[in-house]
Tab-separated table of C-alpha atoms in Angstrom:
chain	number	residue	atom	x	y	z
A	552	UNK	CA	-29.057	-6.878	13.185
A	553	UNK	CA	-32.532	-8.936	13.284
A	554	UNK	CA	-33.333	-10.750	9.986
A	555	UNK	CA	-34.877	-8.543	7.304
A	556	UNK	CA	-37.755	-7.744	6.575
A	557	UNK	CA	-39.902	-10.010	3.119
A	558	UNK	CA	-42.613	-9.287	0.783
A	559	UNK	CA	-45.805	-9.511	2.731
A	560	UNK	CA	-48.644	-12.018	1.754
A	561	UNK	CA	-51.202	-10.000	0.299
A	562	UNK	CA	-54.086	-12.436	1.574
A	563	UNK	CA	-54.628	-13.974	-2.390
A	564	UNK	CA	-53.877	-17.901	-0.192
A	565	UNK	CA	-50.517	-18.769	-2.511
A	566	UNK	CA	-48.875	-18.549	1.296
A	567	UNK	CA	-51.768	-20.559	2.915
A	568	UNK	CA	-50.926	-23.031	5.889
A	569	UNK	CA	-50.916	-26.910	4.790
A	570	UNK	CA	-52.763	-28.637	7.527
A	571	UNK	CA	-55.471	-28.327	9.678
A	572	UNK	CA	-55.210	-26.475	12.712
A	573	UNK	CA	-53.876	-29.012	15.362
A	574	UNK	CA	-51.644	-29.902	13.332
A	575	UNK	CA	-50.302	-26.372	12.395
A	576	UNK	CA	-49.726	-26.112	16.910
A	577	UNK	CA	-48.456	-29.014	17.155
A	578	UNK	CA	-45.329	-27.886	14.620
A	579	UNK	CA	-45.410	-24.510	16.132
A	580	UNK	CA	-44.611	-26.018	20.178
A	581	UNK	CA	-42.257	-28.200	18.766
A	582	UNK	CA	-39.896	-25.807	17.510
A	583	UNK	CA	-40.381	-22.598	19.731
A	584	UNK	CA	-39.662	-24.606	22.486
A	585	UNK	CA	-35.946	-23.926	21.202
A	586	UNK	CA	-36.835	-20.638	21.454
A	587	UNK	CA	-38.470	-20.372	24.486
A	588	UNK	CA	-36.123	-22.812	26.755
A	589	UNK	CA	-33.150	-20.368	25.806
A	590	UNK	CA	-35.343	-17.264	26.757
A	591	UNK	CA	-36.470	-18.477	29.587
A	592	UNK	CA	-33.152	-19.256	31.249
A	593	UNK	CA	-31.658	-16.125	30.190
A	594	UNK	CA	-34.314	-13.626	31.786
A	595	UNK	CA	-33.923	-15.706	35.369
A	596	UNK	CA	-30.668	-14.467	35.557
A	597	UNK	CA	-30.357	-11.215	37.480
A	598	UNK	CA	-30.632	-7.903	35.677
A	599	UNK	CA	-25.313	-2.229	32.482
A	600	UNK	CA	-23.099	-2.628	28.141
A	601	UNK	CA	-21.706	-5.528	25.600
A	602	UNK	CA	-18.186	-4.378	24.388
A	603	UNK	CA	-18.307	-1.436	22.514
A	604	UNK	CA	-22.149	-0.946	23.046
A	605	UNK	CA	-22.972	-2.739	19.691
A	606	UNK	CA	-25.023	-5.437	19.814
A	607	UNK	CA	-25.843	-8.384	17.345
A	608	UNK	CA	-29.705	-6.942	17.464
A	609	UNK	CA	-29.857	-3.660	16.003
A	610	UNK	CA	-33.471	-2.297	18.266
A	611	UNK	CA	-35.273	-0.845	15.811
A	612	UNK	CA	-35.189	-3.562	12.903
A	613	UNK	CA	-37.949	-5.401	14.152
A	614	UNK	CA	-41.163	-3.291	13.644
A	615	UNK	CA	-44.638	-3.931	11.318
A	616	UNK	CA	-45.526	-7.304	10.066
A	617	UNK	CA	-41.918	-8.888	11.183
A	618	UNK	CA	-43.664	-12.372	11.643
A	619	UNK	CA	-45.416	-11.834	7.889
A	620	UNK	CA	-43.479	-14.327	6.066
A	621	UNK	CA	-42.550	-14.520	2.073
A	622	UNK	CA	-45.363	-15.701	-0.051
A	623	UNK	CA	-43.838	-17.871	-2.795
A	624	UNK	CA	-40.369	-20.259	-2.476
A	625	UNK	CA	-37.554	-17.775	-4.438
A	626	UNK	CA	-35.371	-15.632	-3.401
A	627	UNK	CA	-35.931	-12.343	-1.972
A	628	UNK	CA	-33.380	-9.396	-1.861
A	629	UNK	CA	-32.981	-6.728	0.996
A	630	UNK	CA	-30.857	-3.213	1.075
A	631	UNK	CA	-31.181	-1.589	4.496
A	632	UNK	CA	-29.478	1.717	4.720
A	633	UNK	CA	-28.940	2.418	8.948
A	634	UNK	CA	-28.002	5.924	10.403
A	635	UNK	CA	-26.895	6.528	13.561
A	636	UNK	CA	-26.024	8.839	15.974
A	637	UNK	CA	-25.358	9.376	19.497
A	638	UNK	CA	-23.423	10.878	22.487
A	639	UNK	CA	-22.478	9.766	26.305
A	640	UNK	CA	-20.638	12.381	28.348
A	641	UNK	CA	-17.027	12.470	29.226
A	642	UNK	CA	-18.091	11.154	32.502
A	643	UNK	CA	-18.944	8.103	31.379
A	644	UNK	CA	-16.405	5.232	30.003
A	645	UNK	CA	-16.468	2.062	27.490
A	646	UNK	CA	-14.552	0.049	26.288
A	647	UNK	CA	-13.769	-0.045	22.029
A	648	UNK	CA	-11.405	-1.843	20.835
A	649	UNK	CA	-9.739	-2.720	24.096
A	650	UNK	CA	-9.717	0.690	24.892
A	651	UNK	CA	-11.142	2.819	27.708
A	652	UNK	CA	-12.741	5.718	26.279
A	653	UNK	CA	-14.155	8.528	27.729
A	654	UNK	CA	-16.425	11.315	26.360
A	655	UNK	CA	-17.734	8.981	23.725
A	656	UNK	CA	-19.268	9.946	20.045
A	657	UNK	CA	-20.650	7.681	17.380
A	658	UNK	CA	-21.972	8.843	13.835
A	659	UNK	CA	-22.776	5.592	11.942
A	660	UNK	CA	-23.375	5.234	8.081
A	661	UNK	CA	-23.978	1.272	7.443
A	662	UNK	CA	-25.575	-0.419	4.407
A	663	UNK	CA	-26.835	-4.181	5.365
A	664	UNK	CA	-27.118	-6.049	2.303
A	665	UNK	CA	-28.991	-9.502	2.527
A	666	UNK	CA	-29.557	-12.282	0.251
A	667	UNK	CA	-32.956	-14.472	1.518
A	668	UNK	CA	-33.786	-17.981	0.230
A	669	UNK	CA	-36.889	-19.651	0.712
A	670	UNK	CA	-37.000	-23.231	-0.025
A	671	UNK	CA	-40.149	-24.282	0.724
A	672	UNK	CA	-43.625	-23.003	1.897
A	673	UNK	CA	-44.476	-25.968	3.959
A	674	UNK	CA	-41.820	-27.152	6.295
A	675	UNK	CA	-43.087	-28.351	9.471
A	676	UNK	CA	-46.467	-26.455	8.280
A	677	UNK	CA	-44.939	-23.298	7.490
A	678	UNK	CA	-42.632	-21.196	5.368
A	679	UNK	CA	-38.684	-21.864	6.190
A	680	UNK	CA	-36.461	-18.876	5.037
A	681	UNK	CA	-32.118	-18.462	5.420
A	682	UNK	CA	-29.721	-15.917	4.289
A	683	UNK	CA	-26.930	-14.133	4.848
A	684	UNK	CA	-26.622	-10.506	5.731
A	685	UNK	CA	-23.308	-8.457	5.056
A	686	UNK	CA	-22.476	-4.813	6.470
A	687	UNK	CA	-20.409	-2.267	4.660
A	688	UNK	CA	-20.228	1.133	6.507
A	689	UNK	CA	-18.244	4.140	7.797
A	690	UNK	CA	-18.387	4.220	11.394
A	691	UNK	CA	-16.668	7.855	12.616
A	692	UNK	CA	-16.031	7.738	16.183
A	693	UNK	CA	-14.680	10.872	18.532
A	694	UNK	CA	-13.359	10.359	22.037
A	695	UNK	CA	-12.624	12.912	24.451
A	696	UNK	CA	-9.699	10.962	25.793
A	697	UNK	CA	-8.461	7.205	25.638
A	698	UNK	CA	-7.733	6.657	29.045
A	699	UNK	CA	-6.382	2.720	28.874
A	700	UNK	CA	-5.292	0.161	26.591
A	701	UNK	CA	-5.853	-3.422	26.745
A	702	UNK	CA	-4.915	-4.956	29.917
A	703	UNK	CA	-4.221	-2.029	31.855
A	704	UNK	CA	-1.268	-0.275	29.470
A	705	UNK	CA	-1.356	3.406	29.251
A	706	UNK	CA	-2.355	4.598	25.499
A	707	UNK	CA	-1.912	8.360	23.777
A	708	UNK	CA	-5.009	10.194	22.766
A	709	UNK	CA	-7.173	9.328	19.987
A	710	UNK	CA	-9.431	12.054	19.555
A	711	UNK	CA	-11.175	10.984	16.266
A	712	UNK	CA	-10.802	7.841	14.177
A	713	UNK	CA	-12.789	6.756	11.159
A	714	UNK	CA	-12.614	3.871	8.538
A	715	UNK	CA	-14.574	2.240	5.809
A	716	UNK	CA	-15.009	-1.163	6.513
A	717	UNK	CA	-16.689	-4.610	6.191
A	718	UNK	CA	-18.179	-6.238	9.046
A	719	UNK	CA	-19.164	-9.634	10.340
A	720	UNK	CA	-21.462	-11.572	8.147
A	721	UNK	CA	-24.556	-12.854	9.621
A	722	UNK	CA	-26.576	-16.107	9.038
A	723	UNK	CA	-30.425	-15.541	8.882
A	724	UNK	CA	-33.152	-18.387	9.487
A	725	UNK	CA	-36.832	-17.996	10.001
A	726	UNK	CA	-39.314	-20.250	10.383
A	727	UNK	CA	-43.353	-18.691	10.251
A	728	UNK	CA	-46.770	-19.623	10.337
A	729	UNK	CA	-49.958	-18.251	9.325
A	730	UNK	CA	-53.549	-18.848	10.909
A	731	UNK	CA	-56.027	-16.570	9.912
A	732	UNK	CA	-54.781	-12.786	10.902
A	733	UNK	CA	-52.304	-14.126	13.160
A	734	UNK	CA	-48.719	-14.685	11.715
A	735	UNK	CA	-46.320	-16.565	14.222
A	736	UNK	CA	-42.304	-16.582	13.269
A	737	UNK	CA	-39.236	-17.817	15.110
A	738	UNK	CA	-35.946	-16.307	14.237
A	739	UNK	CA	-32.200	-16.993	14.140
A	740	UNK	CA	-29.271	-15.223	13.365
A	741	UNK	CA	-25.729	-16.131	14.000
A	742	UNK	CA	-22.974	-13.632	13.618
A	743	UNK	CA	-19.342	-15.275	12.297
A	744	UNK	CA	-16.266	-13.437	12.950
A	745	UNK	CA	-14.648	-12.854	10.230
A	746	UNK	CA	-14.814	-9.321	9.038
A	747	UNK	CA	-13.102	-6.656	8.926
A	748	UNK	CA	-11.502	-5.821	12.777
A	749	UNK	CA	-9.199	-3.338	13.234
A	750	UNK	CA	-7.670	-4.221	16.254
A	751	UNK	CA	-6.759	-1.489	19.084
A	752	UNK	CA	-9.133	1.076	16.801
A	753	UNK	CA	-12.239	2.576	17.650
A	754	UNK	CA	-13.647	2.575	14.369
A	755	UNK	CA	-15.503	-0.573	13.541
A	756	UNK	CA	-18.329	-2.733	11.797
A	757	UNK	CA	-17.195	-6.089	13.078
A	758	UNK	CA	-17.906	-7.641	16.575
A	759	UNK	CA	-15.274	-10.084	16.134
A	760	UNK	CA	-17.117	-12.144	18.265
A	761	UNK	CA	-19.242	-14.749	18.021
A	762	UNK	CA	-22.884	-13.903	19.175
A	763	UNK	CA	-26.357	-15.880	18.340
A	764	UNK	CA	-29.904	-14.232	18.670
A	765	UNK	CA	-32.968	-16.186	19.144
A	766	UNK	CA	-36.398	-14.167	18.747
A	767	UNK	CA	-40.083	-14.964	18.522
A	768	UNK	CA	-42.480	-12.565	16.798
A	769	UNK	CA	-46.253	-12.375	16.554
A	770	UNK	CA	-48.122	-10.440	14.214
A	771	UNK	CA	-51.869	-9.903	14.373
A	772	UNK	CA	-52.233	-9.095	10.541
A	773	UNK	CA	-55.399	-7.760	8.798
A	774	UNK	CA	-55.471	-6.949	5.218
A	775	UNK	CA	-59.068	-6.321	4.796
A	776	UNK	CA	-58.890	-3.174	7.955
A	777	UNK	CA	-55.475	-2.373	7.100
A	778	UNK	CA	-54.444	-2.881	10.894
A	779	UNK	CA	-51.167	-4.813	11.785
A	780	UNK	CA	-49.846	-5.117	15.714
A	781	UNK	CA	-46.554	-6.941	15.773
A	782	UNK	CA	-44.558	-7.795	19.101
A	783	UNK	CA	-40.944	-9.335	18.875
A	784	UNK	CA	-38.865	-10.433	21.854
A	785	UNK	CA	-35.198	-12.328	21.713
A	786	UNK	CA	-32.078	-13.218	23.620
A	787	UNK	CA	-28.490	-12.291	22.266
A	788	UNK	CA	-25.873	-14.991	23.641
A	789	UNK	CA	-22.600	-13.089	23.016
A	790	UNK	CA	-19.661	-15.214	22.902
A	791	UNK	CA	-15.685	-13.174	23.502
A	792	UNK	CA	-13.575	-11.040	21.386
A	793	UNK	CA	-10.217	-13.114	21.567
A	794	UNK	CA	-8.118	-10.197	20.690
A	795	UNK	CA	-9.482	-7.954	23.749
A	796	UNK	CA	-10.394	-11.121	26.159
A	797	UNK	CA	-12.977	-8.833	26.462
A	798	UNK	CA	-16.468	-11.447	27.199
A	799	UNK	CA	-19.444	-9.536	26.733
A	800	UNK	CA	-22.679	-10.552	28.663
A	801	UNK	CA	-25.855	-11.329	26.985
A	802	UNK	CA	-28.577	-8.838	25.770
A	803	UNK	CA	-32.657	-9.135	26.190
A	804	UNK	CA	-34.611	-7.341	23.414
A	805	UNK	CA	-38.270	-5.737	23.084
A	806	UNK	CA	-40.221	-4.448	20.417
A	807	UNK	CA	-43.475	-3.620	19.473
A	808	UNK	CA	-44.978	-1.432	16.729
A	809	UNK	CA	-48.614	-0.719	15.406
A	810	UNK	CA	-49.491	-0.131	11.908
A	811	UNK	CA	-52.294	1.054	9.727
A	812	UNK	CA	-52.520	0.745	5.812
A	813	UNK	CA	-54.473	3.980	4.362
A	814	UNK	CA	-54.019	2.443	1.099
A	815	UNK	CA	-52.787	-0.592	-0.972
A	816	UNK	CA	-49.626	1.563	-1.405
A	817	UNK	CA	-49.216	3.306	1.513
A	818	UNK	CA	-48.869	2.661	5.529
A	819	UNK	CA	-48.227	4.485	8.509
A	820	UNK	CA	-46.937	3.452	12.581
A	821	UNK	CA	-45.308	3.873	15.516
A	822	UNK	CA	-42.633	1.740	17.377
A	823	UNK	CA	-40.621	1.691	20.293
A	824	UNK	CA	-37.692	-0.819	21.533
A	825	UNK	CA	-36.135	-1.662	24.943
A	826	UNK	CA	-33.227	-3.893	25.291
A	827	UNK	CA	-31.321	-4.605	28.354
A	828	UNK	CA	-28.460	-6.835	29.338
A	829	UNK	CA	-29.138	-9.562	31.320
A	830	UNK	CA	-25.931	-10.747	32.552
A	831	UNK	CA	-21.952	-9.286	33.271
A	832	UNK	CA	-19.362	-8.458	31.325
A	833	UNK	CA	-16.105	-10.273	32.038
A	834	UNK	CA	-12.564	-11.382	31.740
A	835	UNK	CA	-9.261	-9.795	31.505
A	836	UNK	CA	-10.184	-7.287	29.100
A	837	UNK	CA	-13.806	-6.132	30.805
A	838	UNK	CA	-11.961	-3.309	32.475
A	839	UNK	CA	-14.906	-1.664	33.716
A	840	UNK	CA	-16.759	-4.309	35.343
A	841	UNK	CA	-20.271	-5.584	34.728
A	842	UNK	CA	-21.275	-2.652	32.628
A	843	UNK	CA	-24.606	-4.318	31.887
A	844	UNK	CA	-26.414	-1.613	29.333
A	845	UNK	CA	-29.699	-0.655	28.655
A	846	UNK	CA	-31.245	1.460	25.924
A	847	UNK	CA	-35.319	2.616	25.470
A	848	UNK	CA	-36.077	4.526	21.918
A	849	UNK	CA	-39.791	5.097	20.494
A	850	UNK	CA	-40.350	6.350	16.904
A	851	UNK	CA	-42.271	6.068	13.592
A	852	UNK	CA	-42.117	4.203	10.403
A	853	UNK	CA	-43.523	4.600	7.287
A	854	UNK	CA	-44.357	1.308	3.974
A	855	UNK	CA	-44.446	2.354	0.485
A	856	UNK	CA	-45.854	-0.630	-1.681
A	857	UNK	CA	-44.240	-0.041	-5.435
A	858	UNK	CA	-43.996	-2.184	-8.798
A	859	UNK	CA	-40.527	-2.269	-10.070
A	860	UNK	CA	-40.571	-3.458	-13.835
A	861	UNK	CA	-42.860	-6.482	-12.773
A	862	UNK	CA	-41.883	-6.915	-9.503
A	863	UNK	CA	-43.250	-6.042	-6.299
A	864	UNK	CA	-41.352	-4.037	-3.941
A	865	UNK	CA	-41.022	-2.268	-0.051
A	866	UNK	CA	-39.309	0.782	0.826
A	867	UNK	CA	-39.484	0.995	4.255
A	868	UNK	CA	-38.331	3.771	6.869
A	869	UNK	CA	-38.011	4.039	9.934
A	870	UNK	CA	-36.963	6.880	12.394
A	871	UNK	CA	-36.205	6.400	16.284
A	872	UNK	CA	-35.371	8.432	19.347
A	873	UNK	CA	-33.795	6.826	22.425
A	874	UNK	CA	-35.126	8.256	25.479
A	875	UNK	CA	-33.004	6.571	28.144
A	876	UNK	CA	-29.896	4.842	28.008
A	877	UNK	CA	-27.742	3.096	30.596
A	878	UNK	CA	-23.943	2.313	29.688
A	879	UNK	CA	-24.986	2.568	26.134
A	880	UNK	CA	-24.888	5.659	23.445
A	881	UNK	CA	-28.231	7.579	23.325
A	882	UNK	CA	-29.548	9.139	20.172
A	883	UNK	CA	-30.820	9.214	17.053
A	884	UNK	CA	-31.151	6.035	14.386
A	885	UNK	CA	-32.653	5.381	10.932
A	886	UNK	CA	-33.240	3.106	8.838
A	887	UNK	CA	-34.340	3.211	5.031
A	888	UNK	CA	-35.085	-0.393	3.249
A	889	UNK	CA	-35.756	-1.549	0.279
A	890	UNK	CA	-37.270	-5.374	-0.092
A	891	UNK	CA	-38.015	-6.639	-3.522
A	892	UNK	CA	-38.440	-10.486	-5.009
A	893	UNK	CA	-35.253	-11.730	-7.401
A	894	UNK	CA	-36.953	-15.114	-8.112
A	895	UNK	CA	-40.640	-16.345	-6.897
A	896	UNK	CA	-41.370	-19.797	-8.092
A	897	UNK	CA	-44.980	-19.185	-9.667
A	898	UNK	CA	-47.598	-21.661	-8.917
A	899	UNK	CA	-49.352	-23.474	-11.918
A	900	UNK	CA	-51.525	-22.474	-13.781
């Protein structure tokens, strides 16, 4: 899941950039060169899916003003609701849970809940953010047939299995900078295993692995035209599910999105994704192989701008058809979100 979405500057300076210029680049190469470095070594190696096809990065939750960072220090509260649904024939397999399955699929209900705290508004000439992001969902999963259990045991059929569950938290930090229209944010999310896995199911929330994601998004931001063109790109470095000794390779991701507000309240775009996996499967339990993935989607979103009591708030959605998928589930996903201030430390008057 890529770190949520904030309450957009609205231009009135309270997010401003401390500094002059040079010294605004000089903080930005110092720390996406953490970014970068990773990136770069990641998309040299040679380039089908990660266990379960589910990856840290959910494509699609990057999107419109992504690098827009919150105004004020506070904290900032964010509900994503996330649909999804999709289908691979019996002729291909995966592996869930440790199991083969063939004839795969997936109807996902999840709610991401996520708690954002931002301590200060100039840190290294920019605005520093962290939180935490929790899942709670109802993944319902169908199989055709479960041809193999972990480590090459035979295993009865399991035509349908379904559960309500927690899943792995996830740590958020994001670090952005504003100059002039331009908005510049680099991202971090680490996922801990220690939700709810139901081992040698199919139905499940948690990766029960450990898996960090390093992005870098640009926003070119106007809020006098109403325009916004947003790019994000990252690197998922998936770590292995102890239970399966399944060791899933690591993911590249792509996004871009353009936007235009036909009101204060009210704004309108398209967006597509592409993520691919840049490097094998393996171990004991990667029974298939390789099985790097790949998934394309394109889609719209909508932003409606509300006052709630006398706080400002997003609902967001967002609705996406994958066109192309490689050793991954293709489909259908939403996403409905709702971003609204709990605390914004006012400046003085």
């Amino acid at each position: 899941m890529a770190p949520p979405a904030a309450p957009m500057d609205d231009g009135t300076g309270l997010h401003g950039l401390q500094g002059n210029w040079g010294q605004m680049m000089r903080n930005v190469k110092t720390c996406l060169l953490g970014v970068l470095l990773p990136l770069a070594g990641a998309i040299s190696t040679p380039a089908k899916a990660v266990e379960g096809a589910a990856s840290l990065y959910v494509p699609g939750t990057g999107g419109p003003a992504t690098a827009v960072m919150p105004p004020l220090e506070g904290v900032y509260f964010d509900d994503t609701i996330y649909i999804y649904n999709g289908s691979a024939s019996a002729s291909k397999e995966f592996v869930v849970g440790g199991n083969v399955v063939a004839g795969l699929d997936a109807t996902i209900v999840a709610d991401f809940l996520t708690t954002l705290v931002v301590p200060s508004t100039n840190f290294l000439g920019g605005t520093l953010s962290m939180g935490v992001t929790v899942p709670v969902g109802a993944p319902m999963i169908d199989a055709n047939a479960v041809v193999t259990g972990p480590f090459g045991n035979l295993r009865s059929l399991n035509v349908h299995d379904s559960a309500l569950v927690v899943g792995d938290p996830v740590f958020n930090t994001m670090l952005g900078w504003k100059a002039g229209k331009l908005r510049i944010q680099a991202s971090s999310m680490v996922n801990i295993p220690v939700g709810h896995y139901r081992e040698d199911q199919l139905a499940n929330l948690a990766l029960h692995r450990w898996a960090v994601d390093t992005s870098l998004a640009l926003s070119l931001h106007d809020d006098e035209s109403g325009w916004d063109l947003t790019g994000k790109a990252g690197v998922t470095f998936n770590g292995k599910n102890d239970y399966t000794e399944y060791d899933s390779g690591n993911e590249f991701h792509l996004e871009g999105s353009v936007e235009k507000a036909l009101s204060k309240k009210f704004s309108i775009g398209a967006q597509g994704y592409w993520l691919k996996q840049i490097s094998d499967d393996k171990s004991s339990g990667a029974l298939l192989g390789a099985f790097r993935g790949e998934v394309v989607g394109v889609g719209g979103t909508a932003a409606l701008n509300v006052t709630m009591g006398r706080s400002p708030a997003t609902f967001r959605l967002r609705a996406f058809k994958e066109l192309d998928a490689t050793n991954r589930l293709k489909g259908e996903a939403f996403f409905l979100s709702l971003t609204l201030p709990l605390y914004m430390k006012m400046p003085p008057q």
